[in-house]
Coordinates of C-alpha atoms and ligand atoms in Angstrom, one line a residue:
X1 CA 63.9 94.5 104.0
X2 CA 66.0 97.6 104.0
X3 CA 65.6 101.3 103.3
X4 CA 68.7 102.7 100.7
X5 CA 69.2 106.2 99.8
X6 CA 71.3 107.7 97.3
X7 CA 72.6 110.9 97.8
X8 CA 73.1 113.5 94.8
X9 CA 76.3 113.1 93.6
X10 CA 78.9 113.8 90.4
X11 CA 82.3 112.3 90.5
X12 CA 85.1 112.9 88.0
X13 CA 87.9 110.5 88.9
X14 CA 91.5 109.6 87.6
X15 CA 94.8 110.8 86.7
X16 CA 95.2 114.4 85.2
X17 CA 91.2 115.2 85.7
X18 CA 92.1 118.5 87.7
X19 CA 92.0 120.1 84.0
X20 CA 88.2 119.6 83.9
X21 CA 88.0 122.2 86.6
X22 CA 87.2 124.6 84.3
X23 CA 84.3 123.5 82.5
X24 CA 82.8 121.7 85.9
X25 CA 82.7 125.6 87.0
X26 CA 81.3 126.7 83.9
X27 CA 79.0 123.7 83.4
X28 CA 77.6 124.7 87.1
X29 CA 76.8 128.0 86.7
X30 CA 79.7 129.2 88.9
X31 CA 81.1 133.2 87.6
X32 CA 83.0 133.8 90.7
X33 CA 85.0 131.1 92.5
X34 CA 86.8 131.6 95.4
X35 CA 89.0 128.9 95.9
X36 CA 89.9 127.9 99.5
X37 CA 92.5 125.5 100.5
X38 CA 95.2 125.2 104.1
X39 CA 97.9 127.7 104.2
X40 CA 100.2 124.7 103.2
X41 CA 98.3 123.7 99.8
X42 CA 98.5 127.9 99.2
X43 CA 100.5 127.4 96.1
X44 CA 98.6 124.3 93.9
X45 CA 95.3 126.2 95.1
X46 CA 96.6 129.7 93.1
X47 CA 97.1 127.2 90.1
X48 CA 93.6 126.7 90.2
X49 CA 92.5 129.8 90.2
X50 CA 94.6 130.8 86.9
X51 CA 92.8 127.7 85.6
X52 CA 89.8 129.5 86.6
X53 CA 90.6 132.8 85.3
X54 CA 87.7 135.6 85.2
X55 CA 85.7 132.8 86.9
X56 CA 88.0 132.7 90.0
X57 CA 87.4 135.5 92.9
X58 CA 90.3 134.4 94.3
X59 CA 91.8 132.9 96.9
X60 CA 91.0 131.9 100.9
X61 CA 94.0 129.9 102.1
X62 CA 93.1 129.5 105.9
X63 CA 91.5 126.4 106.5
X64 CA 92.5 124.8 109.6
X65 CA 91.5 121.1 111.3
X66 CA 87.9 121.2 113.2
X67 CA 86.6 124.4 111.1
X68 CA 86.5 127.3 113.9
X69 CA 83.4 129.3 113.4
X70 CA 86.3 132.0 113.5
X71 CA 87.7 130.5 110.3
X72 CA 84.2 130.1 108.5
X73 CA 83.6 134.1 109.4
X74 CA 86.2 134.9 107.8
X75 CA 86.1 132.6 104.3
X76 CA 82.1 134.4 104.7
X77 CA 83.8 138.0 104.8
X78 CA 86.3 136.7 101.8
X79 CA 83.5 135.4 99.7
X80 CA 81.8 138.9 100.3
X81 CA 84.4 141.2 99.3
X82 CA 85.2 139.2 96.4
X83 CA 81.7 138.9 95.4
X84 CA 82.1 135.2 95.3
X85 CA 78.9 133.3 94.4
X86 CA 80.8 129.8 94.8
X87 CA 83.7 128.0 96.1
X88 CA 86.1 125.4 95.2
X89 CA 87.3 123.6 98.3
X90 CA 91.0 122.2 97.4
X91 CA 92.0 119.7 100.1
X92 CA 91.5 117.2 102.7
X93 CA 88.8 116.8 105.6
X94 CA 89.7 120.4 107.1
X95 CA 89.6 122.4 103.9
X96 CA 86.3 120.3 102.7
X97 CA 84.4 121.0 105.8
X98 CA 85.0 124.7 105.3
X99 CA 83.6 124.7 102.1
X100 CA 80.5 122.9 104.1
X101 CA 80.1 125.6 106.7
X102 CA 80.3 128.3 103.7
X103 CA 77.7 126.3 101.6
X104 CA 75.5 125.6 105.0
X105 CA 75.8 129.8 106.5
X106 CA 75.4 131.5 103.2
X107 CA 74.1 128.6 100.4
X108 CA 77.5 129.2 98.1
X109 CA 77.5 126.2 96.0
X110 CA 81.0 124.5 95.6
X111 CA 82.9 121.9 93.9
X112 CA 85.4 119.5 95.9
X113 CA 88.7 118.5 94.8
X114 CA 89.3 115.6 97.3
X115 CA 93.5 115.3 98.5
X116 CA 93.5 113.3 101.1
X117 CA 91.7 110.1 102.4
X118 CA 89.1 111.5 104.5
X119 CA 85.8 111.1 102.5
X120 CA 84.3 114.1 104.0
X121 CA 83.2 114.9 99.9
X122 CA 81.0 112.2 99.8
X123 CA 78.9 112.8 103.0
X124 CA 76.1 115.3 104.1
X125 CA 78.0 115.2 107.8
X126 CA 79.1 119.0 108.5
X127 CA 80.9 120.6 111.7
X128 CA 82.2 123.8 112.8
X129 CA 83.6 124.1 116.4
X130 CA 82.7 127.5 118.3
X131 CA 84.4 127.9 121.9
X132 CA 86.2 124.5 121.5
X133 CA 82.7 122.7 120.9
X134 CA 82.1 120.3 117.6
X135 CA 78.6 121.3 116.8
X136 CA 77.8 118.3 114.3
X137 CA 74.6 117.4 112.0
X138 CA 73.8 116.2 108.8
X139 CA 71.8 118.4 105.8
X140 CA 72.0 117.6 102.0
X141 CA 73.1 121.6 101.0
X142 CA 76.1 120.6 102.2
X143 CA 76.9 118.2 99.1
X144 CA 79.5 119.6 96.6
X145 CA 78.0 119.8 93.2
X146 CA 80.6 117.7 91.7
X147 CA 83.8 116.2 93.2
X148 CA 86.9 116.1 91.7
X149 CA 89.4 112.9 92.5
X150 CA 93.1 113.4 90.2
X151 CA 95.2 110.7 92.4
X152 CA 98.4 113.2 91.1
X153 CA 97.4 115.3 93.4
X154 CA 97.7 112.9 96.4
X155 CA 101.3 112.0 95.4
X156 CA 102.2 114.7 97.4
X157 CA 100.7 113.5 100.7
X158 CA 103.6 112.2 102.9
X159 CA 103.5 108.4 103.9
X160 CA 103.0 109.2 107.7
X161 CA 99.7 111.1 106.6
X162 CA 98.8 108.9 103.9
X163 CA 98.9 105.6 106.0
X164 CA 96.6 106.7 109.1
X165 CA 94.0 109.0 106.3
X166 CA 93.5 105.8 104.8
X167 CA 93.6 103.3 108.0
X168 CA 90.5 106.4 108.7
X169 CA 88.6 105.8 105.5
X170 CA 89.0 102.2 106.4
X171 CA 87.0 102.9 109.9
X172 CA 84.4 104.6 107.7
X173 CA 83.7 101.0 105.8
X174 CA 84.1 98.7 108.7
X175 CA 81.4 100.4 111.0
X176 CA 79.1 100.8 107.1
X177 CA 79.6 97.0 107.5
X178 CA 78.4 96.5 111.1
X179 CA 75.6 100.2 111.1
X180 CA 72.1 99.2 112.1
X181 CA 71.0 100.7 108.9
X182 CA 73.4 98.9 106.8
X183 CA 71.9 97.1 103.4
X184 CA 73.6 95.2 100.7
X185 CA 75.0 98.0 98.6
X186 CA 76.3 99.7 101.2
X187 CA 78.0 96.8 102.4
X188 CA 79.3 96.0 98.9
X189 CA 80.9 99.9 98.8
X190 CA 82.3 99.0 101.9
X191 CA 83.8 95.4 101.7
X192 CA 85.1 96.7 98.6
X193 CA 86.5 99.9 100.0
X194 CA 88.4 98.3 102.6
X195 CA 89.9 95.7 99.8
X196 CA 91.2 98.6 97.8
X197 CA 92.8 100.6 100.9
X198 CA 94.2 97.7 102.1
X199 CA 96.2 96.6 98.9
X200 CA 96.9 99.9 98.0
X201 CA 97.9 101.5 101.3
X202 CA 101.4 99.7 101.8
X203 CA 102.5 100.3 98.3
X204 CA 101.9 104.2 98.9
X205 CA 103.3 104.2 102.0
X206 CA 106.1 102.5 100.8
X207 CA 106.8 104.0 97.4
X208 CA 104.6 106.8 97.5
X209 CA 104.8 108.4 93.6
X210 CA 103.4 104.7 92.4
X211 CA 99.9 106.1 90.6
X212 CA 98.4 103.1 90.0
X213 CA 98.4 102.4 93.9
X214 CA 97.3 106.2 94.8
X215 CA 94.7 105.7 92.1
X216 CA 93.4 102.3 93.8
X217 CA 93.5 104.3 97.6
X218 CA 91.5 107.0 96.3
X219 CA 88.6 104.4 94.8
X220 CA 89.1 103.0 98.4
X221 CA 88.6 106.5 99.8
X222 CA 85.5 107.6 97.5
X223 CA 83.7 104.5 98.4
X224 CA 84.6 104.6 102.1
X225 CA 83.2 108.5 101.9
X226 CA 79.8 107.2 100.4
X227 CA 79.6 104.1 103.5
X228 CA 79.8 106.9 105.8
X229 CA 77.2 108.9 104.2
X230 CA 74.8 106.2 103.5
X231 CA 75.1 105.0 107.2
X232 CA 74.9 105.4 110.6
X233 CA 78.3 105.0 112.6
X234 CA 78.8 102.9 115.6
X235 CA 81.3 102.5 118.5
X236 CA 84.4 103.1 117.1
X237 CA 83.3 106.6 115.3
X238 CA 81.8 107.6 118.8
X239 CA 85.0 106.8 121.2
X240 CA 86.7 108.5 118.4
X241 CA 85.2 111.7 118.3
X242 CA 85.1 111.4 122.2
X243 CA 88.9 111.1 122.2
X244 CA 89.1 114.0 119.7
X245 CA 86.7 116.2 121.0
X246 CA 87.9 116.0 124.9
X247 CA 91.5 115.1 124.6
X248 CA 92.5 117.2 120.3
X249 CA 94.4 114.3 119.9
X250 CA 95.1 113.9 116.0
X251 CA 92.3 112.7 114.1
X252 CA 93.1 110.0 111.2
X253 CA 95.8 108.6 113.8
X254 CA 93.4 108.0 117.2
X255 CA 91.2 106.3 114.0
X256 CA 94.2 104.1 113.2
X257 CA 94.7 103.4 117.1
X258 CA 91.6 102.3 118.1
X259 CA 89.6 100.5 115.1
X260 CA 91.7 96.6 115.9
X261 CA 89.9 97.4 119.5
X262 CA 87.1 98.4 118.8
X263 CA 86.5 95.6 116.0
X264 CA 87.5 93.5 118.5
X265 CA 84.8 94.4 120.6
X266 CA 81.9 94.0 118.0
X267 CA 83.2 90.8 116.8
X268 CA 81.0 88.4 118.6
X269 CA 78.1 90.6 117.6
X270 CA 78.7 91.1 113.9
X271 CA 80.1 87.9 112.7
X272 CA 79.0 88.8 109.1
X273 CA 80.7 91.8 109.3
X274 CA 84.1 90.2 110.4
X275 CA 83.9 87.8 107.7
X276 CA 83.7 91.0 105.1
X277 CA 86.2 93.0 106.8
X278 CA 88.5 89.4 107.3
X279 CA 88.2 88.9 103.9
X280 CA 89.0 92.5 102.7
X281 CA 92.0 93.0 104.6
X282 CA 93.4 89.3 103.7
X283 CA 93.3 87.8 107.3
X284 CA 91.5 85.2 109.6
X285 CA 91.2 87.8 111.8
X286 CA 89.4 91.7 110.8
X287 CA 90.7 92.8 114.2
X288 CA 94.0 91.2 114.0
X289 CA 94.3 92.1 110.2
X290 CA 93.3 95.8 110.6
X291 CA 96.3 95.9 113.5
X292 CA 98.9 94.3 111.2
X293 CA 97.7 96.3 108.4
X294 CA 98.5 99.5 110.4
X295 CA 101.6 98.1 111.7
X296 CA 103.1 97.8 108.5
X297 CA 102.1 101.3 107.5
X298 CA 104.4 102.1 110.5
X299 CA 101.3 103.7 112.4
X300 CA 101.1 104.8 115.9
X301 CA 99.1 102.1 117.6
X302 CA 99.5 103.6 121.3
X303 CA 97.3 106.2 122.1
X304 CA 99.7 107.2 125.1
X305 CA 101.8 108.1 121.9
X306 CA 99.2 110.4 120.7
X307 CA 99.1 112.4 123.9
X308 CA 96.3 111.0 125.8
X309 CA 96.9 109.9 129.5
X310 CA 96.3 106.8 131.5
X311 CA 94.2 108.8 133.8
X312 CA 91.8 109.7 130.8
X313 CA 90.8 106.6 130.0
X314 CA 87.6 106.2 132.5
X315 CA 86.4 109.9 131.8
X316 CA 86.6 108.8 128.6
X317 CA 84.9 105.2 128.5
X318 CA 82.0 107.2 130.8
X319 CA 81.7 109.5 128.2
X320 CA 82.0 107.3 125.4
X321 CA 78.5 105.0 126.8
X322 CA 76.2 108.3 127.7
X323 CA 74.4 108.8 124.2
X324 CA 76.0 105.6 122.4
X325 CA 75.4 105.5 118.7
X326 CA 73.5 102.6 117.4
X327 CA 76.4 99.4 117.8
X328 CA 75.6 95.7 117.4
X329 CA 77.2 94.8 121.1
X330 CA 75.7 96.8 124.1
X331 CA 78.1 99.6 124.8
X332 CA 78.7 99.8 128.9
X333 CA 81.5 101.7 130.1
X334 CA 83.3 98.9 131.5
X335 CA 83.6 97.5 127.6
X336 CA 84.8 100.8 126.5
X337 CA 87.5 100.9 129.1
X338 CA 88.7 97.4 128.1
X339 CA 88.7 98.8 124.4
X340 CA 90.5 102.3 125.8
X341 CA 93.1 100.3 127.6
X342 CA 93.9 97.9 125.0
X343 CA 94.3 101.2 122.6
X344 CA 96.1 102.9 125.2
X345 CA 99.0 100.5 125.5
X346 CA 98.5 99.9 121.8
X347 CA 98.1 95.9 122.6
X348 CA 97.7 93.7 119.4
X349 CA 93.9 92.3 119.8
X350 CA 93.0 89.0 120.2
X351 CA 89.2 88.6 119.1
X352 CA 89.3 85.2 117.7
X353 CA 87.3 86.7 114.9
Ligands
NAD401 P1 93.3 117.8 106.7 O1 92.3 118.2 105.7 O2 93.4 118.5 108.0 O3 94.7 117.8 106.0 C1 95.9 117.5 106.8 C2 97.1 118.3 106.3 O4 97.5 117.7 105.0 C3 96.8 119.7 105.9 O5 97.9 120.5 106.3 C4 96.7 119.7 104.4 O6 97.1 121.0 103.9 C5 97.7 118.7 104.0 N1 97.3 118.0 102.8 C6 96.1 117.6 102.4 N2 96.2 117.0 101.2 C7 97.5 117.0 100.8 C8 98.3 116.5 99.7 N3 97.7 115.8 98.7 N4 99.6 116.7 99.7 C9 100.2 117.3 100.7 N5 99.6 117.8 101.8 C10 98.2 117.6 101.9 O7 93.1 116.2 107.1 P2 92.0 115.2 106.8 O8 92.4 113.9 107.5 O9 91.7 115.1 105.3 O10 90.7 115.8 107.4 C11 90.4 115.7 108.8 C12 89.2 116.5 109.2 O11 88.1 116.1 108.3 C13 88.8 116.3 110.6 O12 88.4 117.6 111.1 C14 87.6 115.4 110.5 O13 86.6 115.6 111.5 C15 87.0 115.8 109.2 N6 86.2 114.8 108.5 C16 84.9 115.1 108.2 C17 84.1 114.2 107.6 C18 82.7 114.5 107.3 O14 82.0 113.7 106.7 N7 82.2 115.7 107.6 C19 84.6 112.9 107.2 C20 86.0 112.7 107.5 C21 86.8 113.6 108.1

């Protein structure tokens, strides 16, 4: 028995498709557009806006990692003077979860053009952070009306961000795989998510203008965006957003650092699951695999490398077991510390899975 629900959802996918911008604006209603994007993606995001034409109210180019409520006042006070009635969010997780706070604060409508690995698009999971604080929920206005995935557009995503924004989209279909609510097309999304990210993602990290592998990672990434928003998370998501939330270390990287541990953990607990994940990744092993994997995307597999400190760990593990998330193994903080050391030292796991 299981319960599935679909969310809402319009995806125009492949290789050139930015050009449909236009008529997916016009075809939802949208007059005024204001287009919002990271200071960095500033230039590709006044393109679209010429695309746009009379339909574009210009252009809000401060979108920054965690959303500060600061940063979603001022995208509000931008959409106002511009007399903005929509949005198009241009971008990865940061720029996505703007467009989210705006749709949430003020019920703009917005189309998502997806450039990065993230998979934020695809899920109903919004925010902000006020006074260093990730205030987090889940609401269906937060869906963009259509999303947009043109794999040119990740060509430009430099192999050190590429590898760990995919080794995070993988997280997002491993714990789909092992989530209490988990039911047979989720888990087929997922299994099938981590296959594509997995033989895609050393081929983009290696030659990173190949299309047809940017093309397969994206598919990877869509369907890793719908696991997490069919699904609960588990153990790893938690620890990770304890890491992130106590210690800022980066995001898609403490993902990359910790998933071989925490699979690791679950194994013995989720044996299905490991065969899937196994499987996926091309391995006897899903913990063992998902390290290698990483490896050869030349990610950081030490958390001391990503700024966090031995001392942390137990503050950490503490705060990792108060308020678990649903997870198939009892989470005590003794187990999280074994996972946090492991991580720390960035030890290859041996789970035997
Ligand atoms: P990001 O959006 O912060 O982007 C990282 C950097 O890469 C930015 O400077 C951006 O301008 C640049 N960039 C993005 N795409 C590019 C491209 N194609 N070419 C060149 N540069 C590019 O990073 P992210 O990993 O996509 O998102 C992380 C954030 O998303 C975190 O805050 C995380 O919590 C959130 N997130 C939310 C959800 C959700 O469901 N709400 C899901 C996943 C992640």
């Amino acid at each position: 028995m299981f319960v599935h629900t679909s969310l809402p959802s319009r995806v125009v996918f492949g290789p050139g498709r930015l050009d449909c911008l236009p008529d997916e604006v016009a075809a939802a209603g949208f007059e005024r557009a204001l287009v919002l994007s990271t200071p960095r993606q500033r230039g590709l995001a006044e393109r679209l806006a010429s695309m746009l034409g009379r339909r574009a109210a210009g252009v809000f180019d401060q979108a920054v990692m965690h959303v500060p409520v600061e940063t979603v006042d001022a995208a509000i006070a931008a959409a106002e003077r511009n007399e903005a009635d929509s949005c198009v969010a241009f971008g990865g997780g940061s720029t996505i979860g703007l467009g989210k706070a705006i749709a949430l604060r003020r019920g703009l409508p917005y189309i998502a053009i997806a450039t990065t690995y993230a998979g934020s698009e695809m899920t109903t999971i919004w925010g902000p952070t006020a006074s260093g604080a990730k205030q987090t929920g889940r609401d269906p206005r937060v869906l963009p009306r259509t999303v947009i995935y043109d794999p040119e557009l990740t060509l430009a995503l430099p192999p050190r961000v590429s590898g760990p924004s995919g080794m995070n989209a993988i997280a997002h279909c491993v714990e789909a795989l092992y989530a209490d609510d988990a039911n047979p097309v989720t888990s087929l999304m997922a299994e099938e998510g981590v296959r594509a990210l997995a033989t895609s993602l050393p081929v983009v990290v290696a030659t990173p203008d190949d299309l047809a592998a940017r093309s397969e990672a994206l598919y990877g990434a869509w369907l890793a965006g719908s696991s997490l928003g069919a699904v609960g998370m588990a153990l790893h998501h938690k620890l990770c957003h304890t890491l992130g939330g106590t210690l800022n270390v980066p995001h898609a990287e403490t993902h990359t650092a910790v998933l071989p541990h925490a699979v690791a953990y679950n194994a013995p607990a989720a044996p299905e699951a490991m065969t899937r994940v196994a499987r996926a990744v091309g391995s006897d092993s899903a913990a063992a695999g998902l390290f290698e994997l990483a490896e050869r995307l030349g990610a950081t597999m030490a958390l001391r490398d990503l700024g966090m400190k031995e001392q942390d760990i137990d503050a950490v593990a503490e705060l990792a077991s108060a308020n678990a998330y649903p997870n198939p193994r009892p989470v005590t903080p003794d187990g999280m510390r074994g996972v946090l050391e492991a991580a720390f030292h960035g030890r290859r796991p041996g789970d035997g899975a």
